[in-house]
Structures are given as C-alpha cells and as structure tokens.
C-alpha cells in the first residue's frame, strides 16, 4: 500500500467535480463542504487535498475496491468526519441530538490536534508523508532522527525531518507531556488492578459466553458483505501493528519493559547504516512512547454527557471502526443502549479479530480485560479507540497494551483525570478539552450541589487514627480498619434516624465501609421505616438490575453500597449522596458525588452529606466537597457550586452563619475580614476564637455591641469576653464604645484584664483618661476585684492619671497645699525626702478625703521620697473601696441643662457601673431581639422583613453588625470543646498572643 500511494501522481491542478464526487462516494465522506471553493479548500498540500489524491490513487490502483484502505481510514476518516460535523451550525448526532458547547469543544480540540499533526507532516511529491501508510515506520524514523538516516535509505531526509517535527509538535500541544519521563523515573511500577475481584469474576463469566458466541458466529449480520478478509496490504499493516509484544500480552504473559519495544525493531528491516557508535547513540535516544502523539483525552464532569461526546466521534468516523473500551460489563450494556437510542444500532458489531475487516464503520464495545487478553489479535478495522473512564486504564498491563497498538487513534475520557497521583497524561499526553465539576455546575449543565456537614458520634471521632494505604493510583483509608470503626449498631441506628429526620423521602445513595456494613445499615434504615436496599458485588446481576429498576420507579428510596455504585451507575433521580464511610481519595469522592449531579424534573440541587466536624479544614485527610472544590467557606445547606436559585424547590434549611475551611492562613484571615459577623465562633479552634474576639472588639459598632457580646455566650471561662473587651478598649475607633467596654471589664472580675485596662487608659487623651479613671474607681467601690494589695496599687495608679483633679480639690479646700506641693516639686536630694515627709505629716492632720487628695497630688523624684509616700498610701488604703470612694468624690460634677438632662445623668452612673454581671442579660436581650424578627423571617433563610440601619463609627464609615438571625442561631449553638479549667500547653499562651497581635496588625494595615 505504501508503494502504491507513493506512486500517486502529483495533482497540482484543481480537481474536477466528477473526481471529487467519485472520491466522496468511494470514501463515503464529504471532502468538499457546502459553500467552499475547490481552489481554496482543496489547495495543493492541504489535508483534504491529500485525502482526495490518496482516494483517487486507490481507485486507480483497484477500480473494483469497495472502500478505502485501512491506512486511508486511519489517517483521514476521523479528520474529515470531524470537519464535516463541526461545519454545521448545530452539530448533531444521527438521531438529531444537538451537541452542547463542551461536547463540541472535545471534538474541536481533537480535530485541532489532528490537523496540527497532519499539516506538520510535510508531504512528499505525491502530497503525503512517506511514512503515513506505516505508523510504525514513522515511529522508527522519529526514533533515529533525520541526521542518522543513511543516504540510500527509503526514507528521504526531508520527510524524516517532517515526521520528527510532527511528533515533537504534538508533544508541544500536550499539556504536561514533558513530565512523562520524569514521572516514570520517579514512580515505581505497580501491579495492574483495574477492577475489583468480584467484578473480575463476573467479567470472566461474561467473556466466556461472549467468546463462545463469537466462535459459533461465522458472519456478522450487521456487517453483511462488508465483512471480508484483510487484503495483503492490510495484513502488512496488521503485522506492523500487532508485534511480538502484543502476542505476549495475548498469551497472558507480563508485558516487557519499554525497552522491549525498542528491541523488537531489531527483527525488522533496517533503514539505516549499521555503524557501531552511531547505532548505540540512536538506541539510547529512542523515546519511551513513540506513539504518544496519537493519544488524546478530555475531562468532562460526571453527568455532563461524556457518552454523548464519545458518540460524536462515532458520528465523525463513517468508514473507520470505533472500539469503545470500559472497565465494567454493565457499562457495555449501557453503551449499547446509548448507541441504539442515538441512531447507531446498525453499526453495532461484535469484536473483530485479526484477519477480519470492514469499511462500514463498525462500533464495538468491550472491556479493558478483553482488550488485554486479545492484544495483538484485534482487527485493524478499528481506527479509533475510545477509552471510557481513562483513569482505570493506567494499570501496567492495560497501558502497555495501549502503547503497543500504534495503529489507531486513542481518545480517553474521564471526570477525574487531574485528581489522581498517576496523572492521565502519563498515558494520554494531549488534553483536548476540560469541563470540570465546578464549570459544569456554574453553566447549569449539571445540578447545583448543596452540602451539609454532620459531626460523627463520639465513638467515630477517631477516624484520623485509621491508617492510609497507597493504592495504584491514589491513597485511601484501610478499608478493614474503617469497617471495624464504623460498623457499630449505635452508629447505624443513629445514621438511619438522622436520614429519616432530615432527608425523609429524598432519594439518595449511601456509601458504607464494606459489604457487611452496607447490609447492616440497610437493616437499620428499614427498621426506621425507610425504603432502603443494600447492593454489592455479591448481588446477582439479574437481581441487581431489578433493584436498580425499582429504585428508578420510586419503590426504593435509598441504595446502600460500599463502592459498587461509585462508577458506572447513572440515576437522575438520585438526590442525596451520604458519605457515611469517609474517603481519602478525591477521585473516589468525585465519582460518588457524580451520582447526584444529573438533572431531573423536580430536583433543585444535589445534596452531599459529609460526616465531619463543621470546621474541618481542606487539608484534612478526609475529603469533603469543599476540599474537592477548594472552597473557602462552609455554610450548612448552601449551594457550594452552581447557580443559586432562591426559593425554587429548596427542601432544606440554609444556615446563616459560616465557617472558614480553607487551610492557608492568608485565605482564612480574608474570610475573617469578609464574614466577621457571620462566623460560627463556637466551632472555631481555641486560637481562632481569640482572633475573632480581638477583631470583633476592634471593629464592633454601637448598633452591634450587644449582639457581638451574645455571640460569645458559650465562653464559660470568660477569656474570649476579656479579649473582646480589652481589644475594644485598646483599638476601637469609637470613643463611646471604648468607655462602654471599659465599664464592662470589671464584671469579668479578672485581675489581669483589669490591670491591662488600667495600663491602656494611661495612654488616652486627658478627657477620656479622666472618664476612664472614674469608671474604674467606681468599679473598685462597687466590686471586689483581685487582692487588697492589687486594689491598693490600682487605686493610686488611677489617682496618678488624674493628679491635677486631686490637686485642684486640695488647693480649694486647704490653701497651704499649694506651698507644700511647691516645696516638694522644687527640691531635690535629702531636702526632697524631708519635704515629702512634711507633706505626709500635714496630710495626717486632715480629714480622709483631703488627705487622700494630698497624697494623690504628691509626686516624688527620689527613691527615699517614693518609699515614704508609698508607706503613707498603703496605710490609708486598708479599705480600698472607701479610699476609691473618697478619690471619686474629688471629680467635679457635670453641668446639666434642665430637669430632663439631669434625670438622664442620674441614670447614667447606674448604666456605667451597672452592666450585667454575667452575659445572661445580654443573651436575654438578644433573645428578645431575635424573637421580634422570628415571625417575619422565612424558614429557608430569606432576608428578615425588618432591619435596622447600620450606625456610623467614629471614622464616618458604616460599620457592619451581625443580624438578629445570626444572633438567634448563635444562641442555639452548643458550647465549645474547651472546658473550664483546661490548661494550655507550655508556650501556647505566648503563641496565642502572637497570633492575635498579628491578626490585629494585619487588620490595621
């Protein structure tokens, strides 16, 4: 065939319409499309011109030929068919099904890659690359390189260089193809385990029946007269395709290393001069995968229509055979059903083996196991091989068989190509389209996804202790240990009760930890009155089909399985996906979630239930929907991905509060900045609770003060309230809120917080410092805070902040005060100490109020004078509340305007000194606020009917405050995990302080 093609004359002139019509009738494909000009579309050197010339050459060589050769079909059938299909305004299948945009992208991406490879292959004088008729010969030329060919080689240097450029250009198209060699060097060779043992047994039974039927069938009715023995030229192509390695695979032996492929070239006629060092260098430079440029793949989300996209390739190949490979026998039946429904029933064919050929475009659906067993004996009529669930073809035997068959074009399709450790691009280097789960949901191709997290029981919280086992393509929990942990009767009963309470009547699929656990769960579900049924690989095939049919009819609401229904089962009715058995594999998790992504009448969204703590981060070993999609925030019941349709068929309540779940510190802080007043603080860890309290104290506005306090109702130790109030005193921009926070600090009865507050007000402006001192002195009068020596020190520190007030009072009461204080200030050394003692002696002669004012106004400069004043002050402070009361009386009273103003000021001291001693008061008021909006609030999370306008802060900006709904939900939450009396680890307190300070500094920036 290669000789006849190479002998074809060069057609430099414009072909006639008769030649075009004769060629199109021969190849049964459009070469010149509607509206195209022959001189443009069929210009010399173009791909379609080459296809036309080669078809005419074959007709001249054999006028009685009934169809194009295998070589022509492999090179041009799919390419011309995709051009014809994509030239339509709305590409459609045989039954009129219009392909969606992402399905067209998969076809157009493949067409682009094929055109690039075909155009780079520079034609010889006959308009075709000399190696086109023999892909194996082209691969050999690429292995050697253009500079190593002998002058008398059948391959000219120019086409050899073009062949090398073709392969290298294809490598450039492939994203990540350059990682192939490095990944193969780093990763150990692992055993092939494409499907589970139980399904492999079912596969063997099915294969025996199929092979027996194949032996008894001499002719295929679907193929009719087109089924014939391969010509001598096609047999030569078969001999090149099915080499010694394929024969070994057919015998069931282990595939040799990639070097075995290179060694087989020794048995073929050489196209180069045998020179010692040159030969060794050429062999050392041989690529590991010479046929990688003919293998493509696309990623489409589960439920987005991968099967329909695969049928687009069937529509595009009218004469070339299509072999569809899948990993389970039940998927073979599903593909046959799709082919019949879409109008391709007449093209369905049994498996064609070596020596059988057809140019009617036969379509065969088989399993990977059949493909491995028959490697080397499969007919060359198949020009396209579609690999369904391409991630299951990464096993050693399957991938070796795919690499060894260099004739057809391989197209892999999967929904999880980027989620597994051994990437799909290892076997399929060129990615032609990507339409992942998030993009499919946003465009409305699949159903939106909601997520609910449910904390597991106390006995199940040790999931982190279950060991991880590395599999062939990813990592997963040890299933035996997981089953021992989860398969407990109380847990099963609780799960069944939970499903009945929250999801009763919602059709769903539950994933359990093993077959026994699935059947135990089904029994517990039925005991609760739920129509549930367990299925597994042990379920007979006929019974399994009946159970799935009953589920579709609505006779069963819940299907419980271990992993059987994670792949290969499609039910648009399935709405809830319950992960009772967690998984550490993102690939398995996405396959599970894909069962509820298909759209269905009355199905507003798919519901994913994760049994993890609500605050579980994305870096946790247990995969969740938020870690799969890399989301920042969890909000119970809300749509995680997909368009939000408010109030349209929603069946569950959406929480109003959120939790940060991203693992990166910067992203978590951004969530705190953005969602500060909606965060469920009680679910945060201890350190982040302090960070929230500090940020809330720095940013709270007057309108949200009580609500912010109520959000910390679960704080039993008072540490979070203290952090909130101290930060408000220190960093809040509203002066009135700073004083309000200062007035509530004494209610905590925390000596450390009180001491810190005294330090903070020392840096305030004079008027604010005076008001703050009055508040703290009044608190010392009304409450006992700390020890007596601490109270004594606090009183005199506060008196020092307002020294001018006490001096003014003392001077008014006793004029001699001015002289005594003047002597003290203007003296030094021993005279200064004597003047201090003289002032102390004079103070003893006065009443308690004046004496306290004199000592508060005194300022010592020397240690001796300071010691004398300290002793006098200590003696006077034997009753701290009395001393604080006397100092408090020295402050001037406010001037009032009218009786109304006077009544308001009379009530103000009580308000300042009488904040609720416990948080119960704020909680009660918050409950009242929540009760006011409850009647007008929608249950599904709609905006309350009444809302207050936000108040302006000191800087003029509108401060955001938590809503009443957020407050009421916070009040209904459970207390945190940190109990009273829990001690922090050594050094944890310092780390906590640093974390809070960094968060506050970041916020201020």
PDB file of C-alpha atoms in Angstrom, residues 466-626:
ATOM      1  CA  UNK A 466      -7.267   4.849  60.609  1.00  0.00           C
ATOM      2  CA  UNK A 467      -4.083   4.178  58.575  1.00  0.00           C
ATOM      3  CA  UNK A 468      -3.792   5.254  54.965  1.00  0.00           C
ATOM      4  CA  UNK A 469      -2.879   2.710  52.283  1.00  0.00           C
ATOM      5  CA  UNK A 470      -1.307   3.755  48.998  1.00  0.00           C
ATOM      6  CA  UNK A 471      -3.041   2.138  46.041  1.00  0.00           C
ATOM      7  CA  UNK A 472      -2.121   2.019  42.397  1.00  0.00           C
ATOM      8  CA  UNK A 473      -3.356   5.491  41.521  1.00  0.00           C
ATOM      9  CA  UNK A 474      -4.205   7.183  44.843  1.00  0.00           C
ATOM     10  CA  UNK A 475      -4.286   6.859  48.633  1.00  0.00           C
ATOM     11  CA  UNK A 476      -7.215   5.522  50.639  1.00  0.00           C
ATOM     12  CA  UNK A 477      -8.089   4.569  54.203  1.00  0.00           C
ATOM     13  CA  UNK A 478      -7.540   0.978  55.247  1.00  0.00           C
ATOM     14  CA  UNK A 479     -10.977  -0.439  54.497  1.00  0.00           C
ATOM     15  CA  UNK A 480     -10.802  -3.233  57.091  1.00  0.00           C
ATOM     16  CA  UNK A 481      -9.909  -0.835  59.898  1.00  0.00           C
ATOM     17  CA  UNK A 482     -12.521   1.638  58.682  1.00  0.00           C
ATOM     18  CA  UNK A 483     -15.198  -1.058  58.743  1.00  0.00           C
ATOM     19  CA  UNK A 484     -14.249  -2.070  62.290  1.00  0.00           C
ATOM     20  CA  UNK A 485     -14.576   1.537  63.405  1.00  0.00           C
ATOM     21  CA  UNK A 486     -17.857   2.400  61.657  1.00  0.00           C
ATOM     22  CA  UNK A 487     -19.820  -0.847  61.652  1.00  0.00           C
ATOM     23  CA  UNK A 488     -21.369  -0.345  65.100  1.00  0.00           C
ATOM     24  CA  UNK A 489     -25.026  -0.814  65.855  1.00  0.00           C
ATOM     25  CA  UNK A 490     -25.478   2.529  67.685  1.00  0.00           C
ATOM     26  CA  UNK A 491     -23.871   4.360  64.777  1.00  0.00           C
ATOM     27  CA  UNK A 492     -26.032   2.570  62.220  1.00  0.00           C
ATOM     28  CA  UNK A 493     -29.219   3.343  64.155  1.00  0.00           C
ATOM     29  CA  UNK A 494     -28.215   6.982  64.585  1.00  0.00           C
ATOM     30  CA  UNK A 495     -27.485   7.309  60.855  1.00  0.00           C
ATOM     31  CA  UNK A 496     -30.863   5.821  59.951  1.00  0.00           C
ATOM     32  CA  UNK A 497     -32.662   8.100  62.402  1.00  0.00           C
ATOM     33  CA  UNK A 498     -30.780  11.101  61.040  1.00  0.00           C
ATOM     34  CA  UNK A 499     -31.755  10.295  57.460  1.00  0.00           C
ATOM     35  CA  UNK A 500     -35.392   9.903  58.431  1.00  0.00           C
ATOM     36  CA  UNK A 501     -35.387  13.143  60.418  1.00  0.00           C
ATOM     37  CA  UNK A 502     -33.644  15.396  57.909  1.00  0.00           C
ATOM     38  CA  UNK A 503     -33.932  13.720  54.498  1.00  0.00           C
ATOM     39  CA  UNK A 504     -37.057  11.596  54.701  1.00  0.00           C
ATOM     40  CA  UNK A 505     -38.469  10.946  51.244  1.00  0.00           C
ATOM     41  CA  UNK A 506     -35.369  12.231  49.452  1.00  0.00           C
ATOM     42  CA  UNK A 507     -33.968   9.568  47.087  1.00  0.00           C
ATOM     43  CA  UNK A 508     -30.330   9.017  47.866  1.00  0.00           C
ATOM     44  CA  UNK A 509     -27.330   6.736  47.795  1.00  0.00           C
ATOM     45  CA  UNK A 510     -25.352   5.890  50.941  1.00  0.00           C
ATOM     46  CA  UNK A 511     -21.715   4.761  50.885  1.00  0.00           C
ATOM     47  CA  UNK A 512     -20.723   2.349  53.640  1.00  0.00           C
ATOM     48  CA  UNK A 513     -17.436   0.864  54.835  1.00  0.00           C
ATOM     49  CA  UNK A 514     -17.640  -2.577  53.273  1.00  0.00           C
ATOM     50  CA  UNK A 515     -20.293  -5.032  52.175  1.00  0.00           C
ATOM     51  CA  UNK A 516     -21.243  -6.196  55.678  1.00  0.00           C
ATOM     52  CA  UNK A 517     -21.611  -2.614  56.867  1.00  0.00           C
ATOM     53  CA  UNK A 518     -23.879  -1.857  53.889  1.00  0.00           C
ATOM     54  CA  UNK A 519     -26.259  -4.698  54.728  1.00  0.00           C
ATOM     55  CA  UNK A 520     -26.285  -3.771  58.436  1.00  0.00           C
ATOM     56  CA  UNK A 521     -27.107  -0.178  57.524  1.00  0.00           C
ATOM     57  CA  UNK A 522     -29.907  -1.297  55.215  1.00  0.00           C
ATOM     58  CA  UNK A 523     -31.429  -3.282  58.061  1.00  0.00           C
ATOM     59  CA  UNK A 524     -31.253  -0.238  60.370  1.00  0.00           C
ATOM     60  CA  UNK A 525     -32.793   2.001  57.693  1.00  0.00           C
ATOM     61  CA  UNK A 526     -35.682  -0.391  57.117  1.00  0.00           C
ATOM     62  CA  UNK A 527     -36.263  -0.556  60.886  1.00  0.00           C
ATOM     63  CA  UNK A 528     -36.852   3.216  60.746  1.00  0.00           C
ATOM     64  CA  UNK A 529     -39.433   2.797  58.001  1.00  0.00           C
ATOM     65  CA  UNK A 530     -37.178   3.908  55.159  1.00  0.00           C
ATOM     66  CA  UNK A 531     -37.403   2.057  51.839  1.00  0.00           C
ATOM     67  CA  UNK A 532     -33.740   1.054  51.644  1.00  0.00           C
ATOM     68  CA  UNK A 533     -31.862  -1.747  49.917  1.00  0.00           C
ATOM     69  CA  UNK A 534     -28.194  -2.778  50.025  1.00  0.00           C
ATOM     70  CA  UNK A 535     -26.296  -3.889  46.912  1.00  0.00           C
ATOM     71  CA  UNK A 536     -22.753  -5.147  46.404  1.00  0.00           C
ATOM     72  CA  UNK A 537     -20.575  -7.088  44.016  1.00  0.00           C
ATOM     73  CA  UNK A 538     -22.033 -10.231  45.546  1.00  0.00           C
ATOM     74  CA  UNK A 539     -25.525  -9.311  44.339  1.00  0.00           C
ATOM     75  CA  UNK A 540     -26.505 -11.445  41.322  1.00  0.00           C
ATOM     76  CA  UNK A 541     -26.580  -9.494  38.102  1.00  0.00           C
ATOM     77  CA  UNK A 542     -30.270 -10.038  37.429  1.00  0.00           C
ATOM     78  CA  UNK A 543     -31.236  -9.145  40.991  1.00  0.00           C
ATOM     79  CA  UNK A 544     -29.047  -6.034  40.840  1.00  0.00           C
ATOM     80  CA  UNK A 545     -30.764  -4.891  37.653  1.00  0.00           C
ATOM     81  CA  UNK A 546     -34.153  -5.429  39.268  1.00  0.00           C
ATOM     82  CA  UNK A 547     -33.181  -3.425  42.374  1.00  0.00           C
ATOM     83  CA  UNK A 548     -31.908  -0.529  40.270  1.00  0.00           C
ATOM     84  CA  UNK A 549     -35.117  -0.585  38.225  1.00  0.00           C
ATOM     85  CA  UNK A 550     -37.210  -0.475  41.387  1.00  0.00           C
ATOM     86  CA  UNK A 551     -35.159   2.498  42.548  1.00  0.00           C
ATOM     87  CA  UNK A 552     -35.929   4.312  39.309  1.00  0.00           C
ATOM     88  CA  UNK A 553     -39.652   3.571  39.710  1.00  0.00           C
ATOM     89  CA  UNK A 554     -39.634   5.007  43.244  1.00  0.00           C
ATOM     90  CA  UNK A 555     -40.228   1.709  45.039  1.00  0.00           C
ATOM     91  CA  UNK A 556     -36.843   2.147  46.783  1.00  0.00           C
ATOM     92  CA  UNK A 557     -35.645   5.496  48.146  1.00  0.00           C
ATOM     93  CA  UNK A 558     -32.165   4.684  49.462  1.00  0.00           C
ATOM     94  CA  UNK A 559     -29.485   2.473  47.922  1.00  0.00           C
ATOM     95  CA  UNK A 560     -26.667   1.491  50.277  1.00  0.00           C
ATOM     96  CA  UNK A 561     -23.380   0.166  48.900  1.00  0.00           C
ATOM     97  CA  UNK A 562     -19.677   0.107  49.570  1.00  0.00           C
ATOM     98  CA  UNK A 563     -18.244   1.164  46.207  1.00  0.00           C
ATOM     99  CA  UNK A 564     -20.319  -0.646  43.610  1.00  0.00           C
ATOM    100  CA  UNK A 565     -22.363   2.416  42.631  1.00  0.00           C
ATOM    101  CA  UNK A 566     -19.490   4.907  42.666  1.00  0.00           C
ATOM    102  CA  UNK A 567     -18.899   4.423  38.931  1.00  0.00           C
ATOM    103  CA  UNK A 568     -20.932   3.182  36.024  1.00  0.00           C
ATOM    104  CA  UNK A 569     -24.358   3.827  37.517  1.00  0.00           C
ATOM    105  CA  UNK A 570     -26.436   6.782  36.414  1.00  0.00           C
ATOM    106  CA  UNK A 571     -29.738   7.702  38.029  1.00  0.00           C
ATOM    107  CA  UNK A 572     -31.089  11.224  37.560  1.00  0.00           C
ATOM    108  CA  UNK A 573     -33.483  10.541  40.435  1.00  0.00           C
ATOM    109  CA  UNK A 574     -30.643  10.257  42.997  1.00  0.00           C
ATOM    110  CA  UNK A 575     -30.544  13.457  45.032  1.00  0.00           C
ATOM    111  CA  UNK A 576     -28.652  12.827  48.309  1.00  0.00           C
ATOM    112  CA  UNK A 577     -25.119  11.448  48.445  1.00  0.00           C
ATOM    113  CA  UNK A 578     -24.316  10.374  52.020  1.00  0.00           C
ATOM    114  CA  UNK A 579     -20.671   9.647  52.837  1.00  0.00           C
ATOM    115  CA  UNK A 580     -21.108   7.512  55.931  1.00  0.00           C
ATOM    116  CA  UNK A 581     -17.740   5.960  55.083  1.00  0.00           C
ATOM    117  CA  UNK A 582     -15.245   8.790  54.514  1.00  0.00           C
ATOM    118  CA  UNK A 583     -12.615   8.546  51.818  1.00  0.00           C
ATOM    119  CA  UNK A 584      -9.137   9.994  51.412  1.00  0.00           C
ATOM    120  CA  UNK A 585      -9.246   9.785  47.611  1.00  0.00           C
ATOM    121  CA  UNK A 586     -10.505  12.797  45.692  1.00  0.00           C
ATOM    122  CA  UNK A 587     -11.035  10.589  42.660  1.00  0.00           C
ATOM    123  CA  UNK A 588     -13.371   8.242  44.550  1.00  0.00           C
ATOM    124  CA  UNK A 589     -15.120  11.170  46.222  1.00  0.00           C
ATOM    125  CA  UNK A 590     -15.828  12.932  42.938  1.00  0.00           C
ATOM    126  CA  UNK A 591     -17.100   9.700  41.413  1.00  0.00           C
ATOM    127  CA  UNK A 592     -19.500   9.327  44.349  1.00  0.00           C
ATOM    128  CA  UNK A 593     -20.703  12.911  44.078  1.00  0.00           C
ATOM    129  CA  UNK A 594     -21.239  12.429  40.362  1.00  0.00           C
ATOM    130  CA  UNK A 595     -24.157  10.105  41.112  1.00  0.00           C
ATOM    131  CA  UNK A 596     -26.320  13.079  42.194  1.00  0.00           C
ATOM    132  CA  UNK A 597     -25.264  15.665  39.609  1.00  0.00           C
ATOM    133  CA  UNK A 598     -27.669  14.712  36.837  1.00  0.00           C
ATOM    134  CA  UNK A 599     -30.634  16.997  36.354  1.00  0.00           C
ATOM    135  CA  UNK A 600     -34.150  15.668  36.888  1.00  0.00           C
ATOM    136  CA  UNK A 601     -37.642  17.210  36.991  1.00  0.00           C
ATOM    137  CA  UNK A 602     -38.329  18.466  40.493  1.00  0.00           C
ATOM    138  CA  UNK A 603     -34.672  18.169  41.534  1.00  0.00           C
ATOM    139  CA  UNK A 604     -33.467  21.578  42.620  1.00  0.00           C
ATOM    140  CA  UNK A 605     -29.921  20.518  43.585  1.00  0.00           C
ATOM    141  CA  UNK A 606     -27.857  17.535  44.558  1.00  0.00           C
ATOM    142  CA  UNK A 607     -27.245  17.188  48.290  1.00  0.00           C
ATOM    143  CA  UNK A 608     -23.888  15.988  49.631  1.00  0.00           C
ATOM    144  CA  UNK A 609     -23.692  14.904  53.286  1.00  0.00           C
ATOM    145  CA  UNK A 610     -20.207  14.807  54.819  1.00  0.00           C
ATOM    146  CA  UNK A 611     -19.773  13.200  58.232  1.00  0.00           C
ATOM    147  CA  UNK A 612     -17.081  15.538  59.530  1.00  0.00           C
ATOM    148  CA  UNK A 613     -16.892  18.372  62.027  1.00  0.00           C
ATOM    149  CA  UNK A 614     -18.257  21.611  60.541  1.00  0.00           C
ATOM    150  CA  UNK A 615     -14.874  23.362  60.912  1.00  0.00           C
ATOM    151  CA  UNK A 616     -12.820  20.598  59.212  1.00  0.00           C
ATOM    152  CA  UNK A 617     -10.165  22.228  57.060  1.00  0.00           C
ATOM    153  CA  UNK A 618      -9.415  21.382  53.461  1.00  0.00           C
ATOM    154  CA  UNK A 619      -6.049  19.845  54.337  1.00  0.00           C
ATOM    155  CA  UNK A 620      -7.672  17.134  56.449  1.00  0.00           C
ATOM    156  CA  UNK A 621      -7.132  13.563  55.151  1.00  0.00           C
ATOM    157  CA  UNK A 622     -10.902  13.102  54.866  1.00  0.00           C
ATOM    158  CA  UNK A 623     -12.052  14.520  51.535  1.00  0.00           C
ATOM    159  CA  UNK A 624     -15.069  16.817  51.625  1.00  0.00           C
ATOM    160  CA  UNK A 625     -16.949  18.685  48.939  1.00  0.00           C
ATOM    161  CA  UNK A 626     -15.253  21.920  49.969  1.00  0.00           C
TER     162      UNK A 626
END
